[in-house]
Short mmCIF file of C-alpha atoms in Angstrom, two decimals:
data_model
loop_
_atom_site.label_atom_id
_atom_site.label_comp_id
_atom_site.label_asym_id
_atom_site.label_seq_id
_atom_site.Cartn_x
_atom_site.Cartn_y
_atom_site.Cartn_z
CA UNK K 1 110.33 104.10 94.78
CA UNK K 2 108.12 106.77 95.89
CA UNK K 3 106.94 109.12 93.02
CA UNK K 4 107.10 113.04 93.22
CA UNK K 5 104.58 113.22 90.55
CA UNK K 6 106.05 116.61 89.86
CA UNK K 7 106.24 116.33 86.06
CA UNK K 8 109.87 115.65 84.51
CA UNK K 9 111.20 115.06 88.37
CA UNK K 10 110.34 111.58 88.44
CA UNK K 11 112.06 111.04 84.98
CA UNK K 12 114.92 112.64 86.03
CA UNK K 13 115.62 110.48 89.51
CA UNK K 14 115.01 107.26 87.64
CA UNK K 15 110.93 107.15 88.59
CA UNK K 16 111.08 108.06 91.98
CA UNK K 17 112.80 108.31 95.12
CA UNK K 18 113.90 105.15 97.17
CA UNK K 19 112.97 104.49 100.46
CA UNK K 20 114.46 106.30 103.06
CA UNK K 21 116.56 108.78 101.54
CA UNK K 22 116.83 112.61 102.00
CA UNK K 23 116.72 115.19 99.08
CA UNK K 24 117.38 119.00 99.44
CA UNK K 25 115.52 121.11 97.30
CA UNK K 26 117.72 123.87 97.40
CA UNK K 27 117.04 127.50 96.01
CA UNK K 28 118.08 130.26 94.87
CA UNK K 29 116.70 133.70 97.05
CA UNK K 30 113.10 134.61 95.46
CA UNK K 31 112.42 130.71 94.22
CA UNK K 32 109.75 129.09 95.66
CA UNK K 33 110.93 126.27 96.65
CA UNK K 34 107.98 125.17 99.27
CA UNK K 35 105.49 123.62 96.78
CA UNK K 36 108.16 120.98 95.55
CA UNK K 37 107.78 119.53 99.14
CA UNK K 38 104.37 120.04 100.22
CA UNK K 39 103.28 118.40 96.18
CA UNK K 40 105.10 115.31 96.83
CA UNK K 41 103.70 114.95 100.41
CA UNK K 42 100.18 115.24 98.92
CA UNK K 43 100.92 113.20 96.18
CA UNK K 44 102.20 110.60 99.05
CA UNK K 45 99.41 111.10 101.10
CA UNK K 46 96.91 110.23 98.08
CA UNK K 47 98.70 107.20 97.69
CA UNK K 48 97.75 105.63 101.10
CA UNK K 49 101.92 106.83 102.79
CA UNK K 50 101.99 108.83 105.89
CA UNK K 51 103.44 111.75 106.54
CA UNK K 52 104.44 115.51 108.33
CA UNK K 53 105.61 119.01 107.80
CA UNK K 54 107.85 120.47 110.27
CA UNK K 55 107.77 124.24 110.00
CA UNK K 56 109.89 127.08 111.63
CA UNK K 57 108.89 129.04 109.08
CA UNK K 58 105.24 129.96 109.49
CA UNK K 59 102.59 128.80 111.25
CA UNK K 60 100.50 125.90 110.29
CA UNK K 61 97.34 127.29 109.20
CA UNK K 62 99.04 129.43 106.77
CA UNK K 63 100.12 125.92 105.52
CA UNK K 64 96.85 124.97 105.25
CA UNK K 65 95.44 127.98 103.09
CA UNK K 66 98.12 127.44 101.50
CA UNK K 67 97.13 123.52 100.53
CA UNK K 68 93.95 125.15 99.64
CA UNK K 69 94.90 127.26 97.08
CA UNK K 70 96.94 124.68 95.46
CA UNK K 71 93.58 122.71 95.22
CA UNK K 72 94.79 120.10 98.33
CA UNK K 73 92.92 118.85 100.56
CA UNK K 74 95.00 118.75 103.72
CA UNK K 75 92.73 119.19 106.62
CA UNK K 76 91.15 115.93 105.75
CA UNK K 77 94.34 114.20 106.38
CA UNK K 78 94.66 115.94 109.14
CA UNK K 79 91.53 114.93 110.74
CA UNK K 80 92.62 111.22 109.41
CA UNK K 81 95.05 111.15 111.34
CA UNK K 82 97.11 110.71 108.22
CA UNK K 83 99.46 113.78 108.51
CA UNK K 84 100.53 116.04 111.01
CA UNK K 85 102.26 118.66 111.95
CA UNK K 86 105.19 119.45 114.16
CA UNK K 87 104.70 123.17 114.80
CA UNK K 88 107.60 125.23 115.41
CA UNK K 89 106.65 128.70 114.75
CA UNK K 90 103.31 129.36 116.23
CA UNK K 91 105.08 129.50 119.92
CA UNK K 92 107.49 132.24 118.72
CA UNK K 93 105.28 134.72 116.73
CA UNK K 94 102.62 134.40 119.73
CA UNK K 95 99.73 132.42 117.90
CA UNK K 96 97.85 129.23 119.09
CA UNK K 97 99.99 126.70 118.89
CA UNK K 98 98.35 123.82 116.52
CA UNK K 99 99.89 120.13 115.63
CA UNK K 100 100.56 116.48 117.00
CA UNK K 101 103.95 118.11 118.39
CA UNK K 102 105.09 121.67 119.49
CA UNK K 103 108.67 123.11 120.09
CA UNK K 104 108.69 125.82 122.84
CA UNK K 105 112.77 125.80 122.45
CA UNK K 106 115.24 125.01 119.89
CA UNK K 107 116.93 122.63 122.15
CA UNK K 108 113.80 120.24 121.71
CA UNK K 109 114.18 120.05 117.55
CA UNK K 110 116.42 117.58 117.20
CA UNK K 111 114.11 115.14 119.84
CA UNK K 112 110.96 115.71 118.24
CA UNK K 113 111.58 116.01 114.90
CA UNK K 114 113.10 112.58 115.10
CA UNK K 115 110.25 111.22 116.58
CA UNK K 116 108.03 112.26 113.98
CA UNK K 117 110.17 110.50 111.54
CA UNK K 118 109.63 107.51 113.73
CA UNK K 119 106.04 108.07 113.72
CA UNK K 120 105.59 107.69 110.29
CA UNK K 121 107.70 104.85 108.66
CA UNK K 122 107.80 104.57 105.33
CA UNK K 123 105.89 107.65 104.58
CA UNK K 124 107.33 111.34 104.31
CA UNK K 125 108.84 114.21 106.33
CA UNK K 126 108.78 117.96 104.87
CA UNK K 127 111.34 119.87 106.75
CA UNK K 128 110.21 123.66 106.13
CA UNK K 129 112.43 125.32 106.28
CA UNK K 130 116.27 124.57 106.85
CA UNK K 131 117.82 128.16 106.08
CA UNK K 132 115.77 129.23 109.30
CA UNK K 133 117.41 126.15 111.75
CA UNK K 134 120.87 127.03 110.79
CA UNK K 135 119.71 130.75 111.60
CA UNK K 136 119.05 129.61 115.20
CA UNK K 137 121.67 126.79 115.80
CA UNK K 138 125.65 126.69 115.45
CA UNK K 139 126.22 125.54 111.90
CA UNK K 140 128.06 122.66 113.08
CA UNK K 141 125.02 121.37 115.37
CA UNK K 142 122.59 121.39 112.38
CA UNK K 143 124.92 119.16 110.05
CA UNK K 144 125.12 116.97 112.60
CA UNK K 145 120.99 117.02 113.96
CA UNK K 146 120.48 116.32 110.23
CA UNK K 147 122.67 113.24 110.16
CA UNK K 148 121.15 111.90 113.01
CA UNK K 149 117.45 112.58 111.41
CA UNK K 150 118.86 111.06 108.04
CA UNK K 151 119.82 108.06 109.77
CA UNK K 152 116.54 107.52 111.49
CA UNK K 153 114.85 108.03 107.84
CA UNK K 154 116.94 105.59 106.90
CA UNK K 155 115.73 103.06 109.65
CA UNK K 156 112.19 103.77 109.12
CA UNK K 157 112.23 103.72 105.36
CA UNK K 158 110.73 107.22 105.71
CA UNK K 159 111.67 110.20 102.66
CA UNK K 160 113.49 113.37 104.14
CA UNK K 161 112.33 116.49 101.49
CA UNK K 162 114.51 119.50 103.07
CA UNK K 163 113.29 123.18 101.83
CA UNK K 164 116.46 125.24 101.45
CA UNK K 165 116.74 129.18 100.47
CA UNK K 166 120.83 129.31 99.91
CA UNK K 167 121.29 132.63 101.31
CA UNK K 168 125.09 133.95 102.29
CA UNK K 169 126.25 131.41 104.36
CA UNK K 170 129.89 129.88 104.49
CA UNK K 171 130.61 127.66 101.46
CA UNK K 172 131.99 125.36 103.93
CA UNK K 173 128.48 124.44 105.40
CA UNK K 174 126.83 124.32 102.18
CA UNK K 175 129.10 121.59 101.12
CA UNK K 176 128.31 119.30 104.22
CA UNK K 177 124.67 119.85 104.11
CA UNK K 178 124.59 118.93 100.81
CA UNK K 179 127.24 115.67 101.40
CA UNK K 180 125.03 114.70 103.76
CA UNK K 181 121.89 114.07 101.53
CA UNK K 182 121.28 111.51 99.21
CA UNK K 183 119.89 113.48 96.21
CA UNK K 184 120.21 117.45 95.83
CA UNK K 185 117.61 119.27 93.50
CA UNK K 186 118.51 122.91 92.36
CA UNK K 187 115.42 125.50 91.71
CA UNK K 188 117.17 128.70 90.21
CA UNK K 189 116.33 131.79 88.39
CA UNK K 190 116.95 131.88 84.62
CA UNK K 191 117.05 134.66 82.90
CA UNK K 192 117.99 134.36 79.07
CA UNK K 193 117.47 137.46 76.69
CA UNK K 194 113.30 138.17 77.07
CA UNK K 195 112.75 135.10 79.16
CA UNK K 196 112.87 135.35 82.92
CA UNK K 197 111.30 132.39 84.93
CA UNK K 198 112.76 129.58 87.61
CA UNK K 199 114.10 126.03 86.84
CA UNK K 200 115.00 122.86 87.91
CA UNK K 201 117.55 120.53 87.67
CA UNK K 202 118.82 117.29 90.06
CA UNK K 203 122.75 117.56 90.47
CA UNK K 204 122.84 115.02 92.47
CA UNK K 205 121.49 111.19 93.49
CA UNK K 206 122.80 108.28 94.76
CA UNK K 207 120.68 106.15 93.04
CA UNK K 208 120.88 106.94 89.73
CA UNK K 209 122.52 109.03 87.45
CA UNK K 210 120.02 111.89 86.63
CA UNK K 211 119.94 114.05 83.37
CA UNK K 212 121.50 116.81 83.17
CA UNK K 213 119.27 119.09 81.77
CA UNK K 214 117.02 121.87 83.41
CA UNK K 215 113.50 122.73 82.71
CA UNK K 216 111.41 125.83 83.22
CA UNK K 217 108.35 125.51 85.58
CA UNK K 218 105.92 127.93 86.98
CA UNK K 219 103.86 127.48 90.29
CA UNK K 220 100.12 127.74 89.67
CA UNK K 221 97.32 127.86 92.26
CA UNK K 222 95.44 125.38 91.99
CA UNK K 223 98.01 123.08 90.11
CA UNK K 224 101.23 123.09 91.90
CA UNK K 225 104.27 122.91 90.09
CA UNK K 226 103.76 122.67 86.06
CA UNK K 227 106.82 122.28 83.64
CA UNK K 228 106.51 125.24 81.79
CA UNK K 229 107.44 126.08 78.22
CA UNK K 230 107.77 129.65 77.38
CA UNK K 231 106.49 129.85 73.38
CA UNK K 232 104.53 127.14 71.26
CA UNK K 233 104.10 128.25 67.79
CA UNK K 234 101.46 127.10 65.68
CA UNK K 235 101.82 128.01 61.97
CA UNK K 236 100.73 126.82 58.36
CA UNK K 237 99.25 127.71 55.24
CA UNK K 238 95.82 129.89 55.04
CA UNK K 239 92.77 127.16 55.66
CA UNK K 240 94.91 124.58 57.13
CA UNK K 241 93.19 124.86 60.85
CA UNK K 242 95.68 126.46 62.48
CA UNK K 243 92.85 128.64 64.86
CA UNK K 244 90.95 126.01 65.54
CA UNK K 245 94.06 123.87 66.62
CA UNK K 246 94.93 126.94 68.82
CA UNK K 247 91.28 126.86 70.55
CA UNK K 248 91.30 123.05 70.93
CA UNK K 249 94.53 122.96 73.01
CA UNK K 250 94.10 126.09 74.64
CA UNK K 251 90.19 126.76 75.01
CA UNK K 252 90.49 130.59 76.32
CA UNK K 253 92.86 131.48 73.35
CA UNK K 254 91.85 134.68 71.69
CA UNK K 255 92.11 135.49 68.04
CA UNK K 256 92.37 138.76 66.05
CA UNK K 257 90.26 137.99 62.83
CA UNK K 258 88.81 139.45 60.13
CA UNK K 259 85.45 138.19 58.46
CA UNK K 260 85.66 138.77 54.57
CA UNK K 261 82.42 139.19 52.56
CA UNK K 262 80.90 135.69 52.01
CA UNK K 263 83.88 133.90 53.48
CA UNK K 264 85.15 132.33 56.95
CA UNK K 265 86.83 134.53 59.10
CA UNK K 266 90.59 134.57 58.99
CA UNK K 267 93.44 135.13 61.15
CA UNK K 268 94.84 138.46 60.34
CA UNK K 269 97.01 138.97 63.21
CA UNK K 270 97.84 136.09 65.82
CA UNK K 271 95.45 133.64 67.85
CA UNK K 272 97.69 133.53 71.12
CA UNK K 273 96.67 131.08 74.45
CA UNK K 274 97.55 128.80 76.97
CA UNK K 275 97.79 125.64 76.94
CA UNK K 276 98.23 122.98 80.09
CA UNK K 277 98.69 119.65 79.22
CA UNK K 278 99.46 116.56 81.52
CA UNK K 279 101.76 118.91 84.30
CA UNK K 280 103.05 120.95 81.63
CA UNK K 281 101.66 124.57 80.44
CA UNK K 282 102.26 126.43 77.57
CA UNK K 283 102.25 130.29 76.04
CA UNK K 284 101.17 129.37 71.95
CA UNK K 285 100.85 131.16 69.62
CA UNK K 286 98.95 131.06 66.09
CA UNK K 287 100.47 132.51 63.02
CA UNK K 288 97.95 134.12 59.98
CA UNK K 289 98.34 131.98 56.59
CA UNK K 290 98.39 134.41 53.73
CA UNK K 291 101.84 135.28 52.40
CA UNK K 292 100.85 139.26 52.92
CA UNK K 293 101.44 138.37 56.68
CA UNK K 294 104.71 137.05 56.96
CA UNK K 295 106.11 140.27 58.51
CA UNK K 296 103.99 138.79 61.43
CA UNK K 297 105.00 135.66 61.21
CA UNK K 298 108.68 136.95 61.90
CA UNK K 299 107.64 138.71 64.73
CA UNK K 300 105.75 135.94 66.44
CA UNK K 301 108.64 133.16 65.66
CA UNK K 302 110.58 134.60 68.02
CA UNK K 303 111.96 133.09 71.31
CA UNK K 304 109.72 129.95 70.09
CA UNK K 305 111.29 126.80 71.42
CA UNK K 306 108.94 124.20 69.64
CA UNK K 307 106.05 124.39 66.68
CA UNK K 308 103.38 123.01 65.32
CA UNK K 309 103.13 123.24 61.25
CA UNK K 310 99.55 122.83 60.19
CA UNK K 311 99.30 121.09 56.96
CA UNK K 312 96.12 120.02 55.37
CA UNK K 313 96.11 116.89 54.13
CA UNK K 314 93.50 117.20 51.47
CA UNK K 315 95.59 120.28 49.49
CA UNK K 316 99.09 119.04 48.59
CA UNK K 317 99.16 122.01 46.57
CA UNK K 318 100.27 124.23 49.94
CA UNK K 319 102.72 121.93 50.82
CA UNK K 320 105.10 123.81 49.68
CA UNK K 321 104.01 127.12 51.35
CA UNK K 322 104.05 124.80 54.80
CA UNK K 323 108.04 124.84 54.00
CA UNK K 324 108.61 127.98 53.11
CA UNK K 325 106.57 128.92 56.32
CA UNK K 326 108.96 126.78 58.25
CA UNK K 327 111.54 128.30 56.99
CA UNK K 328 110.63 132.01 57.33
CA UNK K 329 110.16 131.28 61.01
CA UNK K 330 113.05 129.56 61.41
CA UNK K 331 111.40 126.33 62.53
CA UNK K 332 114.45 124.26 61.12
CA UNK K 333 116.01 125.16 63.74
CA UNK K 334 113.57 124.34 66.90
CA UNK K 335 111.60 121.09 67.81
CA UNK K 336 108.54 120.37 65.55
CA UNK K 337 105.77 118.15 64.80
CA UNK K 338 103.69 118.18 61.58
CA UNK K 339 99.94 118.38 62.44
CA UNK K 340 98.28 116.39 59.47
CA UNK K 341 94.80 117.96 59.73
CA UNK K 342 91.56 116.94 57.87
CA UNK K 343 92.56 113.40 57.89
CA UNK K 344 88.60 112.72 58.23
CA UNK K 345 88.32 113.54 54.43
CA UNK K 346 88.12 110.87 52.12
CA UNK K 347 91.17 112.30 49.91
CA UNK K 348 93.56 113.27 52.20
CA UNK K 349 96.79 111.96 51.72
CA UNK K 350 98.19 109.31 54.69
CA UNK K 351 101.50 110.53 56.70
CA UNK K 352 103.78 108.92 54.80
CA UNK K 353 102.56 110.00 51.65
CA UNK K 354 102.83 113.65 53.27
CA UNK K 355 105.90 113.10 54.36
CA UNK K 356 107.34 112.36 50.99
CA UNK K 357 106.05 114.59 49.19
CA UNK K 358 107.28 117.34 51.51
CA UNK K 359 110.16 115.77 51.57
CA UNK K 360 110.71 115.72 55.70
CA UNK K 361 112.80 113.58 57.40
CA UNK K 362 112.04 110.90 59.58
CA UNK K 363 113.14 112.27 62.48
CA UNK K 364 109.96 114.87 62.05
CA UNK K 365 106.79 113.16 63.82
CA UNK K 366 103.63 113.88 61.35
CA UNK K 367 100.58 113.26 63.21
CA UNK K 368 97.50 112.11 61.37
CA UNK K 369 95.04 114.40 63.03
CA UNK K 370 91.30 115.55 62.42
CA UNK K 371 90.58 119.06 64.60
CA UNK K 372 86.80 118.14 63.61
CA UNK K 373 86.60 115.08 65.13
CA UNK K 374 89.41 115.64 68.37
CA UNK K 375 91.59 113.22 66.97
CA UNK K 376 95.20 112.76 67.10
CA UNK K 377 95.65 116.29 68.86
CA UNK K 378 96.47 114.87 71.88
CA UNK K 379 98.98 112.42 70.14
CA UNK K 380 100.74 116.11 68.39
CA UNK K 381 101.00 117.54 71.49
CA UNK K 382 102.27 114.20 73.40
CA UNK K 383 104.56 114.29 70.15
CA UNK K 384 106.05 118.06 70.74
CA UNK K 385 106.71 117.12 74.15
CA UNK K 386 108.50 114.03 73.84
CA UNK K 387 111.27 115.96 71.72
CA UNK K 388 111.45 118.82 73.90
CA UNK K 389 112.27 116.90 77.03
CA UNK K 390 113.71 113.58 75.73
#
């Protein structure tokens, strides 16, 4: 299996993708759909495989920046003689041509490209971009030219990632470009009430039987592509360490307090960052305590799709504020995790003793956790996670 190590992908295909298969990343117009491919060709390239990027698209030192920005290093493999290119745009938009092969005519793709799958067996082909070769050849020539490449991946154990934009073309083509691949991942655009972003889901492997479920993601530069989840909310009673929660999992969070006369500042309005976290990133948001802010916490609850309910474990007295919190925001509904803070107090009261007394059931992770010493916060947020994308 060769990993993506594009976050949730992986899962999804069963931990990787065989040897010698082709996958079409296809997308909808206005999804980037180019760092799925040139992400799992780095991450391939890292991991000692060999590999190209065939582009029509643009030429390759746009590529490169490109790499750059992402935080890749691609030059170097470059000069390694580790990856190359197989440059078939420079020649048509009248730049220097640059790359172990060039294509002066369209009647040399099919030759070339297959040799470059040759060159490199069992490493990994990016084919940027295939909406552009069935621009320039009959329809029925490029299903077959990518037969004939998916067979020679095949013999040479060598990964096929195609980059597809599906604009208006015949539903008759789509259907044998995509019967012709061995796993078909779908970027679209989602738009749901307030929430606009892009998602991904694999319809389709021969392999395995992938989940059917989509997640958000977001391209960042550097990063790549990050699952991402819209709205975290962090709430709790007043003192509880809900702010200081928010600043330890995302360190450039902001908050609107208030210092009182002789007393530690409080949240008054919202602490609000972002948090990235092992591919995925975040939005979160931090709720004030005190009951004369619950119009607030209304507001922030929602379009939340998971929460944090900061308890502190040393005060079972504002336990039950900690429910009725969860239930003003509605958090009965959405995935949660109870953050046991202060756990490095010699009184505070074990999970399970928490969790009876609250009364939660067991399907509700509470997570011993001490902000002040930076423990167990990344076991919450590993937590959260696990029973948003299970």
């Amino acid at each position: 299996m060769k990993k993506t190590h594009i976050p949730k992908l992986d899962d999804f295909l069963g931990g990787g993708i065989p040897e010698g298969s082709s996958v079409l990343f296809y997308a909808d117009p206005g999804v980037e759909c180019e760092a799925f491919g040139y992400q799992t060709l780095q991450s391939r390239l890292e991991e000692g495989d060999r590999g190209f990027i065939f582009t029509n698209v643009t030429e390759p030192s746009s590529i490169l920046y490109e790499f750059e920005k992402f935080g890749w290093d691609l030059e170097k493999e470059l000069d390694e003689g580790q990856a190359f290119f197989v440059d078939g745009s420079s020649y048509f938009i009248g730049v220097p041509v640059m790359g172990k092969y060039t294509i002066e005519d369209y009647s040399q793709i099919e030759e070339v490209v297959h040799k470059a799958i040759t060159d490199v067996p069992d490493g990994v082909g990016v084919i940027n971009n295939l909406s552009a070769l069935i621009d320039y050849l009959d329809p029925g020539e490029t299903v077959r030219i990518i037969k004939k490449w998916n067979k020679a991946a095949r013999e040479n154990k060598t990964v096929l990632l195609y980059l597809f934009t599906e604009w208006d073309y015949e539903t008759d083509l789509i259907d044998e470009i995509k019967a012709s691949m061995d796993c078909l991942v779908n970027l679209s655009t989602i738009e749901e009430r307030v929430i606009i972003g892009q998602g991904f889901m694999v319809t389709g492997a021969t392999w395995t039987t992938p989940s059917s479920s989509m997640v958000l993601f977001n391209i960042l530069r550097p990063g790549g592509v990050k699952i991402f989840i819209p709205k975290i909310l962090v709430t709790g009673p007043y003192n509880a360490g809900k702010s200081s929660f928010v600043k330890n999992i995302a360190p450039n969070s902001v908050s609107v307090d208030k210092m009182a006369l002789g007393q530690v500042p409080t949240t008054v309005a919202m602490d609000i960052g972002h948090m990235e976290h092992k591919g995925f990133v975040a939005d979160v948001f931090g709720t004030p305590g005190q009951e004369r802010f619950d119009l607030i916490l209304d507001l922030l609850s929602k379009e939340a799709v998971g929460a944090f309910i900061l308890v502190d474990s040393t005060d079972p007295h504002t336990f039950p504020r900690a429910k009725e919190m969860i239930k003003k925001c509605k958090a009965e509904a959405i995935p949660k995790v109870i953050v046991a803070n202060k756990q490095d107090l010699p009184d505070s009261l074990t999970p399970d003793e928490i969790r009876k007394v609250m009364r939660i059931d067991q399907s509700i992770p509470i997570i011993p956790v001490s902000i002040l010493n930076n423990e167990g916060i990344e076991e919450a947020i590993d937590a959260l996670l696990d029973i948003l994308y299970r």
